[in-house]
Backbone as numpy.savetxt, mean C-alpha at the origin, in Angstrom:
# Nx Ny Nz CAx CAy CAz Cx Cy Cz
-4.57 19.30 -44.03 -4.18 19.88 -42.75 -2.85 19.30 -42.30
-2.02 20.15 -41.70 -0.72 19.71 -41.20 -0.90 19.16 -39.79
-1.28 17.88 -39.71 -1.57 17.24 -38.43 -0.41 16.31 -38.05
0.09 16.40 -36.81 1.17 15.48 -36.38 0.70 14.03 -36.47
1.57 13.17 -36.96 1.25 11.75 -37.10 2.22 10.92 -36.26
1.99 9.61 -36.26 2.83 8.71 -35.49 4.27 8.76 -35.98
4.47 8.79 -37.30 5.83 8.77 -37.84 6.61 10.05 -37.53
5.89 11.12 -37.18 6.59 12.35 -36.78 7.27 12.19 -35.42
6.84 11.21 -34.63 7.39 11.00 -33.29 8.65 10.14 -33.29
8.98 9.55 -34.41 10.17 8.71 -34.46 10.01 7.62 -35.50
11.12 6.97 -35.82 11.10 5.93 -36.84 10.62 4.60 -36.26
9.71 3.96 -36.97 9.21 2.66 -36.54 10.16 1.57 -37.00
10.29 0.47 -36.25 11.21 -0.61 -36.64 10.76 -1.29 -37.93
11.73 -1.77 -38.69 11.43 -2.44 -39.96 11.73 -3.93 -39.91
12.24 -4.44 -38.78 12.55 -5.86 -38.65 12.37 -6.27 -37.20
12.40 -7.59 -36.99 12.29 -8.10 -35.63 13.54 -7.75 -34.83
13.41 -7.53 -33.53 14.59 -7.18 -32.72 15.54 -8.36 -32.59
16.81 -8.04 -32.40 17.83 -9.07 -32.21 18.36 -9.01 -30.79
18.96 -10.11 -30.35 19.48 -10.19 -28.99 20.82 -9.48 -28.92
21.03 -8.69 -27.89 22.33 -8.04 -27.67 22.46 -7.70 -26.20
23.69 -7.46 -25.78 23.97 -7.07 -24.40 24.07 -5.55 -24.36
23.27 -4.88 -23.52 23.32 -3.42 -23.45 24.74 -2.91 -23.20
25.13 -1.90 -23.95 26.49 -1.36 -23.86 26.53 -0.27 -22.79
26.54 -0.69 -21.55 26.64 0.26 -20.44 27.76 -0.20 -19.52
28.49 0.72 -18.93 29.58 0.32 -18.03 29.05 -0.31 -16.75
29.60 -1.43 -16.38 29.18 -2.12 -15.15 29.95 -1.56 -13.97
29.53 -0.34 -13.54 30.20 0.35 -12.44 29.18 0.73 -11.37
29.71 1.13 -10.22 28.85 1.57 -9.12 28.06 2.82 -9.51
28.66 3.70 -10.31 27.98 4.92 -10.73 26.76 4.58 -11.59
26.91 3.60 -12.48 25.77 3.17 -13.30 24.66 2.62 -12.43
25.04 1.83 -11.44 24.07 1.25 -10.52 23.30 2.34 -9.78
24.00 3.38 -9.33 23.35 4.47 -8.60 22.37 5.23 -9.48
22.70 5.34 -10.77 21.81 6.04 -11.70 20.55 5.21 -11.97
20.71 3.91 -12.09 19.61 3.05 -12.50 18.64 2.71 -11.37
19.14 2.60 -10.14 18.30 2.10 -9.04 17.04 2.92 -8.81
17.11 4.27 -8.73 15.86 5.02 -8.48 14.80 4.77 -9.55
15.22 4.75 -10.82 14.26 4.51 -11.89 13.74 3.08 -11.84
14.62 2.14 -11.54 14.20 0.73 -11.48 13.17 0.50 -10.39
13.42 1.07 -9.22 12.48 0.88 -8.11 11.13 1.51 -8.39
11.13 2.74 -8.94 9.86 3.40 -9.23 9.09 2.66 -10.31
9.81 2.16 -11.35 9.14 1.39 -12.41 8.58 0.08 -11.86
9.36 -0.59 -11.01 8.88 -1.86 -10.43 7.65 -1.62 -9.57
7.67 -0.53 -8.78 6.53 -0.21 -7.91 5.28 0.05 -8.74
5.40 0.92 -9.75 4.25 1.25 -10.58 3.77 0.01 -11.34
4.72 -0.75 -11.91 4.35 -1.93 -12.68 3.62 -2.97 -11.84
4.13 -3.23 -10.65 3.47 -4.21 -9.78 2.09 -3.73 -9.34
2.00 -2.45 -8.95 0.71 -1.92 -8.50 -0.33 -2.03 -9.60
0.03 -1.58 -10.81 -0.96 -1.60 -11.90 -1.29 -3.03 -12.31
-0.31 -3.91 -12.33 -0.57 -5.30 -12.71 -1.47 -5.99 -11.69
-1.20 -5.75 -10.39 -2.02 -6.39 -9.35 -3.43 -5.82 -9.34
-3.57 -4.51 -9.55 -4.91 -3.93 -9.64 -5.66 -4.49 -10.84
-4.95 -4.61 -11.97 -5.58 -5.15 -13.18 -6.01 -6.59 -12.96
-5.15 -7.39 -12.34 -5.49 -8.79 -12.08 -6.72 -8.90 -11.19
-6.83 -8.02 -10.20 -8.00 -8.05 -9.31 -9.27 -7.70 -10.09
-9.19 -6.70 -10.96 -10.35 -6.32 -11.76 -10.79 -7.46 -12.67
-9.81 -8.10 -13.32 -10.14 -9.21 -14.22 -10.74 -10.37 -13.44
-10.20 -10.64 -12.25 -10.77 -11.70 -11.42 -12.23 -11.41 -11.08
-12.53 -10.14 -10.77 -13.91 -9.78 -10.42 -14.85 -9.92 -11.62
-14.35 -9.51 -12.79 -15.21 -9.53 -13.98 -15.45 -10.96 -14.47
-14.40 -11.78 -14.44 -14.49 -13.14 -15.00 -14.83 -14.20 -13.95
-14.97 -13.80 -12.70 -15.25 -14.75 -11.60 -14.19 -15.85 -11.55
-12.94 -15.46 -11.67 -11.82 -16.39 -11.58 -10.86 -15.90 -10.51
-9.86 -16.72 -10.21 -8.87 -16.36 -9.21 -7.49 -16.57 -9.82
-6.70 -15.50 -9.89 -5.36 -15.59 -10.47 -4.32 -15.66 -9.37
-3.15 -16.19 -9.73 -2.03 -16.30 -8.80 -1.19 -15.02 -8.93
-1.37 -14.10 -7.98 -0.70 -12.79 -8.09 0.82 -12.93 -8.00
1.30 -13.88 -7.20 2.75 -14.08 -7.10 3.33 -14.54 -8.42
2.66 -15.48 -9.07 3.14 -15.97 -10.36 3.10 -14.86 -11.41
2.04 -14.05 -11.38 1.95 -12.93 -12.32 3.13 -11.97 -12.13
3.47 -11.70 -10.87 4.56 -10.76 -10.60 5.90 -11.32 -11.06
6.16 -12.60 -10.75 7.41 -13.22 -11.19 7.49 -13.25 -12.72
6.38 -13.60 -13.37 6.38 -13.64 -14.83 6.65 -12.28 -15.44
6.05 -11.25 -14.86 6.28 -9.89 -15.36 7.74 -9.48 -15.19
8.32 -9.79 -14.03 9.72 -9.42 -13.80 10.67 -10.14 -14.73
10.48 -11.45 -14.90 11.36 -12.21 -15.80 11.21 -11.75 -17.24
9.97 -11.47 -17.66 9.75 -11.00 -19.02 10.43 -9.67 -19.27
10.41 -8.78 -18.28 11.06 -7.48 -18.45 12.58 -7.62 -18.54
13.14 -8.59 -17.78 14.59 -8.82 -17.87 14.96 -9.32 -19.25
14.21 -10.29 -19.76 14.49 -10.84 -21.10 14.30 -9.76 -22.17
13.24 -8.96 -22.04 12.97 -7.92 -23.01 14.12 -6.93 -23.12
14.79 -6.67 -21.99 15.91 -5.74 -22.01 17.02 -6.16 -22.96
17.21 -7.46 -23.15 18.25 -7.96 -24.06 17.82 -7.88 -25.52
16.59 -7.46 -25.77 16.11 -7.23 -27.14 15.93 -5.73 -27.41
16.37 -4.90 -26.46 16.22 -3.46 -26.64 14.84 -2.95 -26.34
14.02 -3.75 -25.67 12.65 -3.33 -25.38 12.55 -2.55 -24.09
11.42 -1.89 -23.90 11.17 -1.13 -22.68 10.42 -2.00 -21.68
10.51 -1.62 -20.42 9.78 -2.34 -19.38 8.28 -2.20 -19.57
7.54 -3.22 -19.21 6.09 -3.18 -19.38 5.36 -3.82 -18.22
4.07 -3.62 -18.18 3.23 -4.22 -17.14 1.82 -4.32 -17.68
0.94 -4.90 -16.91 -0.47 -4.93 -17.29 -1.02 -3.51 -17.31
-1.91 -3.24 -18.26 -2.49 -1.91 -18.41 -4.00 -2.01 -18.21
-4.48 -1.24 -17.24 -5.89 -1.34 -16.88 -6.80 -0.97 -18.05
-6.47 0.12 -18.76 -7.32 0.58 -19.86 -7.46 -0.45 -20.96
-6.33 -0.96 -21.46 -6.38 -1.96 -22.53 -7.06 -3.24 -22.05
-6.82 -3.60 -20.80 -7.43 -4.82 -20.27 -8.94 -4.69 -20.19
-9.44 -3.53 -19.77 -10.88 -3.34 -19.71 -11.51 -3.38 -21.10
-10.82 -2.78 -22.09 -11.32 -2.86 -23.46 -11.35 -4.31 -23.91
-10.31 -5.05 -23.55 -10.18 -6.44 -23.97 -11.23 -7.33 -23.29
-11.36 -7.18 -21.97 -12.22 -8.08 -21.20 -13.68 -7.63 -21.24
-13.94 -6.35 -20.98 -15.32 -5.87 -20.93 -15.87 -5.56 -22.31
-15.05 -4.86 -23.13 -15.54 -4.46 -24.44 -15.59 -5.59 -25.45
-14.56 -6.42 -25.46 -14.46 -7.47 -26.47 -14.85 -8.85 -25.95
-15.04 -8.98 -24.65 -15.47 -10.26 -24.09 -14.39 -11.31 -23.99
-13.13 -10.92 -23.98 -12.04 -11.90 -23.88 -12.08 -12.60 -22.54
-11.73 -13.90 -22.54 -11.78 -14.68 -21.31 -10.55 -15.56 -21.10
-9.56 -15.51 -21.96 -8.38 -16.35 -21.80 -7.12 -15.55 -22.10
-5.98 -16.14 -21.77 -4.69 -15.46 -22.01 -4.32 -15.47 -23.50
-5.03 -16.23 -24.30 -4.78 -16.21 -25.74 -5.01 -14.80 -26.29
-6.00 -14.10 -25.73 -6.29 -12.75 -26.19 -5.11 -11.82 -25.92
-4.48 -12.00 -24.76 -3.30 -11.18 -24.43 -2.15 -11.46 -25.40
-1.92 -12.74 -25.67 -0.86 -13.13 -26.61 -1.14 -12.59 -28.01
-2.37 -12.70 -28.46 -2.72 -12.23 -29.80 -2.60 -10.70 -29.90
-2.90 -10.01 -28.81 -2.74 -8.55 -28.82 -1.29 -8.16 -29.08
-0.36 -8.88 -28.42 1.06 -8.61 -28.65 1.49 -8.96 -30.06
1.03 -10.11 -30.57 1.38 -10.53 -31.94 0.85 -9.53 -32.96
-0.41 -9.11 -32.77 -1.02 -8.18 -33.71 -0.29 -6.84 -33.71
0.10 -6.37 -32.53 0.85 -5.11 -32.44 2.20 -5.25 -33.14
2.86 -6.40 -32.96 4.15 -6.64 -33.61 4.00 -6.62 -35.13
2.94 -7.26 -35.64 2.70 -7.27 -37.09 2.41 -5.85 -37.59
1.60 -5.12 -36.84 1.29 -3.75 -37.23 2.55 -2.90 -37.37
3.43 -3.02 -36.38 4.61 -2.15 -36.35 5.64 -2.57 -37.40
5.88 -3.88 -37.53 6.95 -4.35 -38.42 6.49 -4.44 -39.87
5.31 -5.02 -40.09 4.84 -5.26 -41.46 4.10 -4.05 -42.02
3.26 -3.45 -41.20 2.43 -2.33 -41.66 2.88 -1.01 -41.05
4.19 -0.89 -40.85 4.71 0.31 -40.21 4.40 1.58 -40.97
4.45 1.53 -42.30 4.17 2.73 -43.10 2.73 3.19 -42.91
1.80 2.22 -42.77 0.39 2.57 -42.58 0.18 3.13 -41.17
0.80 2.48 -40.17 0.67 2.94 -38.79 1.24 4.35 -38.66
2.32 4.63 -39.39 2.94 5.95 -39.30 2.05 7.07 -39.77
1.01 6.77 -40.56 0.11 7.80 -41.08 -1.02 8.13 -40.11
-1.15 7.34 -39.02 -2.24 7.59 -38.06 -2.02 8.94 -37.37
-3.00 9.84 -37.39 -2.84 11.12 -36.69 -2.75 10.92 -35.18
-1.89 11.70 -34.55 -1.78 11.61 -33.09 -3.10 12.00 -32.43
-3.86 12.89 -33.07 -5.15 13.29 -32.51 -6.09 12.10 -32.39
-5.99 11.15 -33.32 -6.83 9.95 -33.25 -6.45 9.10 -32.05
-5.15 8.97 -31.79 -4.70 8.20 -30.63 -5.10 8.89 -29.34
-5.06 10.22 -29.33 -5.50 10.96 -28.15 -6.98 10.68 -27.89
-7.78 10.68 -28.95 -9.21 10.40 -28.80 -9.44 8.99 -28.25
-8.65 8.03 -28.72 -8.76 6.66 -28.23 -8.45 6.60 -26.74
-7.38 7.28 -26.32 -7.00 7.26 -24.91 -8.05 7.93 -24.03
-8.63 9.03 -24.52 -9.69 9.69 -23.76 -10.89 8.76 -23.62
-11.23 8.05 -24.70 -12.35 7.11 -24.65 -12.06 5.98 -23.67
-10.84 5.45 -23.71 -10.46 4.38 -22.78 -10.54 4.87 -21.34
-10.05 6.08 -21.10 -10.11 6.64 -19.74 -11.56 6.80 -19.28
-12.42 7.24 -20.20 -13.82 7.50 -19.83 -14.54 6.22 -19.44
-14.29 5.12 -20.18 -15.02 3.89 -19.86 -14.33 3.11 -18.75
-13.05 3.38 -18.50 -12.34 2.69 -17.42 -12.61 3.33 -16.07
-12.80 4.64 -16.07 -12.96 5.37 -14.81 -14.23 4.93 -14.09
-14.13 4.79 -12.79 -15.28 4.45 -11.96 -15.96 5.75 -11.54
-16.88 6.22 -12.39 -17.52 7.51 -12.15 -18.34 7.50 -10.86
-18.82 6.35 -10.49 -19.60 6.25 -9.25 -18.78 6.67 -8.03
-17.46 6.49 -8.11 -16.61 6.76 -6.95 -16.51 8.25 -6.62
-16.80 9.13 -7.61 -16.71 10.58 -7.34 -18.08 11.24 -7.40
-19.12 10.45 -7.46 -20.46 11.04 -7.43 -20.70 11.71 -6.08
-21.34 12.88 -6.06 -21.58 13.57 -4.77 -22.26 12.69 -3.74
-23.20 11.85 -4.18 -23.89 10.97 -3.24 -22.92 9.98 -2.60
-21.98 9.47 -3.41 -20.99 8.53 -2.89 -20.03 9.22 -1.94
-19.57 10.42 -2.30 -18.61 11.15 -1.47 -19.22 11.53 -0.12
-20.52 11.81 -0.11 -21.16 12.15 1.17 -21.19 10.96 2.11
-21.27 9.75 1.56 -21.35 8.55 2.38 -19.97 8.03 2.78
-18.96 8.35 2.00 -17.62 7.83 2.27 -17.00 8.50 3.49
-16.18 7.78 4.26 -15.44 8.42 5.35 -14.54 9.54 4.80
-14.46 10.63 5.51 -13.66 11.76 5.04 -12.19 11.39 4.86
-11.69 10.47 5.70 -10.28 10.08 5.58 -10.02 9.40 4.25
-10.93 8.54 3.80 -10.72 7.85 2.53 -10.84 8.80 1.35
-11.76 9.75 1.45 -11.86 10.77 0.40 -10.59 11.61 0.34
-10.02 11.93 1.50 -8.78 12.70 1.55 -7.64 11.94 0.89
-7.55 10.63 1.15 -6.50 9.82 0.53 -6.64 9.84 -0.99
-7.87 9.70 -1.49 -8.09 9.73 -2.93 -7.67 11.08 -3.53
-8.06 12.16 -2.88 -7.72 13.50 -3.38 -6.21 13.71 -3.37
-5.55 13.30 -2.28 -4.09 13.47 -2.19 -3.39 12.69 -3.28
-3.80 11.44 -3.51 -3.16 10.61 -4.54 -3.32 11.23 -5.92
-4.54 11.62 -6.26 -4.79 12.22 -7.58 -4.03 13.53 -7.74
-4.02 14.35 -6.69 -3.34 15.65 -6.78 -1.84 15.49 -6.99
-1.22 14.56 -6.25 0.22 14.36 -6.37 0.58 13.76 -7.73
-0.21 12.80 -8.20 0.06 12.24 -9.53 -0.08 13.31 -10.60
-1.12 14.14 -10.49 -1.33 15.20 -11.49 -0.20 16.23 -11.45
0.29 16.54 -10.26 1.34 17.56 -10.13 2.71 17.05 -10.57
3.00 15.77 -10.27 4.34 15.23 -10.57 4.39 14.41 -11.85
3.23 14.03 -12.38 3.16 13.12 -13.54 3.88 11.81 -13.26
3.89 11.42 -12.00 4.60 10.21 -11.59 3.67 9.40 -10.69
3.20 8.26 -11.21 2.27 7.44 -10.45 2.91 6.89 -9.17
4.21 6.57 -9.25 4.89 6.02 -8.07 4.87 7.01 -6.91
5.16 8.28 -7.19 5.16 9.30 -6.13 3.74 9.49 -5.60
2.76 9.51 -6.48 1.38 9.68 -6.05 0.90 8.55 -5.18
1.22 7.32 -5.58 0.82 6.16 -4.78 1.53 6.18 -3.43
2.82 6.54 -3.45 3.55 6.63 -2.19 2.94 7.64 -1.24
2.56 8.81 -1.79 1.91 9.83 -0.96 0.56 9.33 -0.44
-0.17 8.62 -1.29 -1.46 8.08 -0.86 -1.32 7.05 0.24
-0.31 6.18 0.10 -0.08 5.15 1.13 0.31 5.79 2.45
1.18 6.80 2.41 1.58 7.49 3.64 0.39 8.19 4.29
-0.43 8.84 3.46 -1.61 9.51 4.01 -2.58 8.51 4.62
-2.79 7.38 3.94 -3.69 6.36 4.46 -3.17 5.78 5.77
-1.85 5.57 5.83 -1.25 5.03 7.06 -1.42 5.99 8.23
-1.13 7.27 7.96 -1.25 8.26 9.04 -2.69 8.41 9.51
-3.64 8.46 8.57 -5.03 8.63 8.95 -5.57 7.39 9.66
-5.12 6.20 9.22 -5.56 4.98 9.89 -5.02 4.93 11.32
-3.73 5.27 11.48 -3.15 5.27 12.83 -3.86 6.27 13.73
-4.20 7.42 13.17 -4.90 8.44 13.96 -6.29 7.94 14.37
-6.95 7.21 13.45 -8.30 6.74 13.73 -8.33 5.65 14.80
-7.40 4.70 14.69 -7.41 3.57 15.63 -6.70 3.89 16.94
-5.98 5.02 16.98 -5.24 5.36 18.19 -6.17 5.56 19.38
-7.40 5.97 19.12 -8.33 6.29 20.21 -9.34 5.17 20.46
-9.05 3.97 19.89 -9.95 2.85 20.11 -9.63 2.09 21.41
-8.48 2.37 22.02 -8.10 1.67 23.24 -8.86 2.25 24.42
-9.48 1.38 25.19 -10.21 1.83 26.38 -9.59 1.20 27.62
-9.60 1.95 28.71 -9.08 1.48 29.99 -10.16 1.69 31.04
-10.57 0.61 31.69 -11.62 0.69 32.71 -11.03 0.35 34.07
-11.27 1.25 35.05 -10.72 1.08 36.40 -11.80 0.58 37.35
-11.46 -0.46 38.08 -12.34 -0.96 39.14 -11.49 -1.22 40.38
-12.09 -1.05 41.54 -11.41 -1.33 42.81 -12.17 -2.43 43.52
-11.49 -3.54 43.77 -12.11 -4.68 44.46 -11.26 -5.05 45.66
-11.88 -5.75 46.60 -11.17 -6.19 47.80 -10.73 -7.64 47.63
-9.41 -7.86 47.72 -8.84 -9.20 47.61 -7.97 -9.47 48.83
-8.33 -10.53 49.56 -7.54 -10.92 50.73 -7.37 -9.78 51.72
-8.43 -9.05 51.91 -8.41 -7.99 52.91 -7.73 -6.70 52.47
-7.39 -6.58 51.20 -6.77 -5.34 50.72 -7.46 -4.88 49.44
-7.48 -3.56 49.25 -8.10 -2.98 48.07 -7.12 -3.02 46.89
-7.60 -3.56 45.78 -6.76 -3.69 44.58 -7.42 -2.92 43.44
-6.67 -2.01 42.83 -7.16 -1.27 41.66 -6.81 -2.07 40.41
-7.84 -2.45 39.67 -7.63 -3.25 38.46 -7.99 -2.41 37.24
-7.06 -2.35 36.30 -7.28 -1.65 35.04 -7.42 -2.68 33.93
-8.57 -2.69 33.27 -8.81 -3.60 32.15 -8.59 -2.84 30.84
-7.57 -3.25 30.10 -7.21 -2.58 28.84 -7.80 -3.36 27.68
-8.52 -2.67 26.81 -9.17 -3.30 25.66 -8.76 -2.55 24.39
-8.08 -3.26 23.47 -7.67 -2.64 22.21 -6.26 -3.02 21.82
-5.92 -2.74 20.55 -4.58 -3.04 20.05 -3.62 -1.94 20.47
-2.47 -2.35 21.00 -1.51 -1.39 21.54 -0.31 -1.28 20.60
-0.14 -0.09 20.03 1.01 0.19 19.17 1.38 1.66 19.34
2.29 2.15 18.50 2.87 3.47 18.75 1.83 4.58 18.82
0.75 4.47 18.02 -0.23 5.56 17.99 -1.15 5.54 19.20
-1.45 4.36 19.72 -2.38 4.26 20.84 -1.70 4.28 22.20
-0.39 4.12 22.24 0.30 4.02 23.52 0.29 5.33 24.30
0.27 6.47 23.60 0.21 7.74 24.32 -1.08 7.86 25.12
-2.19 7.46 24.49 -3.47 7.47 25.20 -3.44 6.52 26.40
-2.78 5.38 26.23 -2.72 4.39 27.31 -2.07 4.98 28.54
-0.98 5.69 28.36 -0.22 6.23 29.49 -1.05 7.21 30.31
-1.94 7.93 29.66 -2.67 9.00 30.35 -3.97 8.51 30.98
-4.31 7.22 30.82 -5.60 6.73 31.31 -5.50 6.01 32.67
-4.37 6.17 33.34 -4.21 5.59 34.68 -4.33 6.68 35.73
-4.95 6.37 36.84 -5.15 7.33 37.95 -4.00 7.16 38.94
-2.85 7.73 38.61 -1.65 7.51 39.43 -1.82 8.09 40.84
-2.29 9.32 40.92 -2.43 9.96 42.23 -3.51 9.27 43.07
-4.61 8.88 42.43 -5.69 8.23 43.16 -5.25 6.88 43.71
-4.48 6.15 42.92 -4.02 4.83 43.36 -2.92 4.93 44.42
-2.37 6.12 44.59 -1.35 6.30 45.62 -1.96 6.54 47.00
-3.28 6.66 47.05 -3.94 6.86 48.34 -3.80 5.60 49.21
-3.86 5.76 50.52 -3.65 4.63 51.43 -4.67 3.49 51.26
-5.88 3.82 50.75 -6.89 2.77 50.66 -6.64 1.81 49.49
-5.67 2.10 48.63 -5.31 1.19 47.52 -3.93 0.65 47.79
-3.82 -0.65 47.88 -2.53 -1.26 48.23 -1.82 -1.90 47.05
-2.55 -2.19 45.97 -1.92 -2.89 44.84 -2.64 -2.50 43.55
-1.90 -2.59 42.42 -2.45 -2.24 41.11 -2.24 -3.42 40.15
-3.30 -3.80 39.45 -3.24 -4.87 38.45 -3.67 -4.30 37.09
-2.89 -4.58 36.06 -3.24 -4.18 34.70 -3.59 -5.45 33.93
-4.87 -5.57 33.56 -5.37 -6.76 32.86 -5.31 -6.51 31.35
-4.48 -7.31 30.65 -4.27 -7.13 29.21 -4.80 -8.31 28.40
-5.82 -9.00 28.94 -6.39 -10.14 28.23 -6.93 -9.74 26.85
-7.50 -8.55 26.74 -8.14 -8.11 25.49 -7.22 -7.22 24.66
-5.91 -7.33 24.88 -4.97 -6.47 24.17 -3.84 -7.29 23.58
-3.06 -6.61 22.73 -1.87 -7.23 22.13 -0.80 -6.16 21.97
0.44 -6.49 22.34 1.54 -5.55 22.18 2.16 -5.72 20.79
2.15 -4.63 20.02 2.61 -4.73 18.64 4.01 -4.18 18.41
4.49 -3.29 19.26 5.80 -2.70 18.97 6.51 -2.31 20.26
7.75 -1.84 20.09 8.59 -1.50 21.24 8.07 -0.29 21.99
7.40 0.64 21.30 6.91 1.84 21.98 5.88 1.49 23.05
5.07 0.45 22.82 4.10 0.03 23.82 4.79 -0.56 25.04
5.84 -1.34 24.81 6.60 -1.88 25.94 7.21 -0.75 26.75
7.70 0.27 26.06 8.28 1.42 26.75 7.21 2.14 27.59
5.99 2.26 27.07 4.92 2.91 27.83 4.56 2.10 29.06
4.49 0.78 28.92 4.19 -0.06 30.09 5.30 0.06 31.13
6.55 0.15 30.67 7.66 0.38 31.61 7.48 1.71 32.34
7.06 2.73 31.58 6.87 4.04 32.19 5.73 4.02 33.22
4.66 3.27 32.90 3.54 3.16 33.84 3.99 2.48 35.13
4.69 1.35 35.00 5.14 0.64 36.21 6.15 1.47 37.00
7.02 2.19 36.31 8.00 3.04 37.01 7.31 4.15 37.78
6.27 4.74 37.17 5.59 5.83 37.84 4.86 5.33 39.08
4.24 4.17 38.98 3.59 3.59 40.16 4.62 3.23 41.23
5.76 2.77 40.80 6.81 2.41 41.77 7.27 3.64 42.53
7.34 4.78 41.85 7.72 6.01 42.54 6.64 6.44 43.54
5.39 6.02 43.30 4.32 6.29 44.24 4.20 5.22 45.32
5.14 4.27 45.30 5.14 3.23 46.31 4.16 2.11 46.05
3.79 1.89 44.79 2.85 0.84 44.46 3.49 -0.12 43.44
3.31 -1.40 43.67 3.75 -2.41 42.71 2.64 -2.67 41.70
3.05 -2.90 40.46 2.08 -3.16 39.38 2.29 -4.57 38.87
1.17 -5.29 38.71 1.21 -6.64 38.15 0.50 -6.64 36.80
1.21 -7.06 35.75 0.61 -7.17 34.42 0.15 -8.60 34.21
-1.12 -8.77 33.88 -1.66 -10.12 33.68 -2.36 -10.19 32.32
-2.51 -11.40 31.81 -3.31 -11.62 30.61 -2.59 -11.45 29.29
-1.28 -11.22 29.31 -0.55 -11.06 28.04 -0.51 -12.39 27.29
-0.73 -12.34 25.96 -0.60 -13.56 25.17 0.88 -13.89 24.97
1.14 -15.05 24.37 2.52 -15.55 24.28 3.42 -14.60 23.49
2.93 -14.07 22.37 3.76 -13.17 21.56 4.08 -11.89 22.31
3.09 -11.36 23.04 3.31 -10.13 23.80 4.27 -10.37 24.96
4.15 -11.54 25.62 5.07 -11.87 26.71 6.50 -11.95 26.19
6.69 -12.59 25.03 8.03 -12.72 24.46 8.62 -11.36 24.14
7.81 -10.47 23.56 8.31 -9.13 23.23 8.66 -8.36 24.50
7.81 -8.45 25.53 8.08 -7.70 26.75 9.31 -8.23 27.48
9.47 -9.55 27.50 10.65 -10.12 28.14 11.93 -9.69 27.44
11.85 -9.52 26.13 13.03 -9.15 25.36 13.37 -7.67 25.51
12.35 -6.81 25.71 12.59 -5.37 25.67 12.37 -4.64 26.98
11.66 -5.25 27.92 11.32 -4.55 29.15 12.57 -4.10 29.90
12.56 -2.83 30.34 13.67 -2.30 31.10 14.87 -1.88 30.28
14.82 -2.05 28.96 15.97 -1.73 28.10 15.69 -0.58 27.15
14.55 0.06 27.28 14.17 1.12 26.33 14.23 2.51 26.93
14.24 2.62 28.26 14.24 3.94 28.90 15.63 4.31 29.38
């Protein structure tokens, strides 16, 4: 049968690589061409390596230094470039075969995998070249099948999962399948997760109004509970009874922020808008209970955003 083989895809090396300096012009145009590919490769490489390290830690009950792994991967890729090699990273499929299938427990297995592959390609290149591509496809399908977490897409699991998390998974898979680019898919998934998370927590802020008598005057106190940032600040602005507090029986307004934290400039702007609106109604507003970080942010930005 006329079956495509490995050697049909290109010539295998016959000797060890030598050190050389890539022959590319050191110009701004070269930099502009390389940066998009470099960033996407670095993103995908780091994501897959960190995910792989987490899986190995869980399986082997060990704890790896993710920062050291990332630095080692980056330095190795730089050195490899001077040997004409391609960028690389940890591979989840091969790692699962190595750790789960073969029972490997040390980095010696990783080193030996590289040495064995080098011997196969350089010394036994003619034999490797005869391997049918269909056999490699079968291997990859098998690796995918045993690596995939089938429990994650079981109907029973999907029914229990929050719809937002299921949506993030579907969006990530769909974008990766459509673009054949893991970096774009992960980016879309992160954006979707961020938007859905912001939407979910935006409505967690509660404002409770009480009117008490202090020193012979009625004081409206608003107790704010929740994290205040750009998504929740719109709800905050609408939860004050401006017209009701403008009645003659209310002489002062206090906003209690003991159970809150200001995270961004948009929240400071909303608080400015609240105090300005009360001021137009002839009422002074006192903000109490801000923690040190929130006080510092408000002092720096208050009155300068509108």
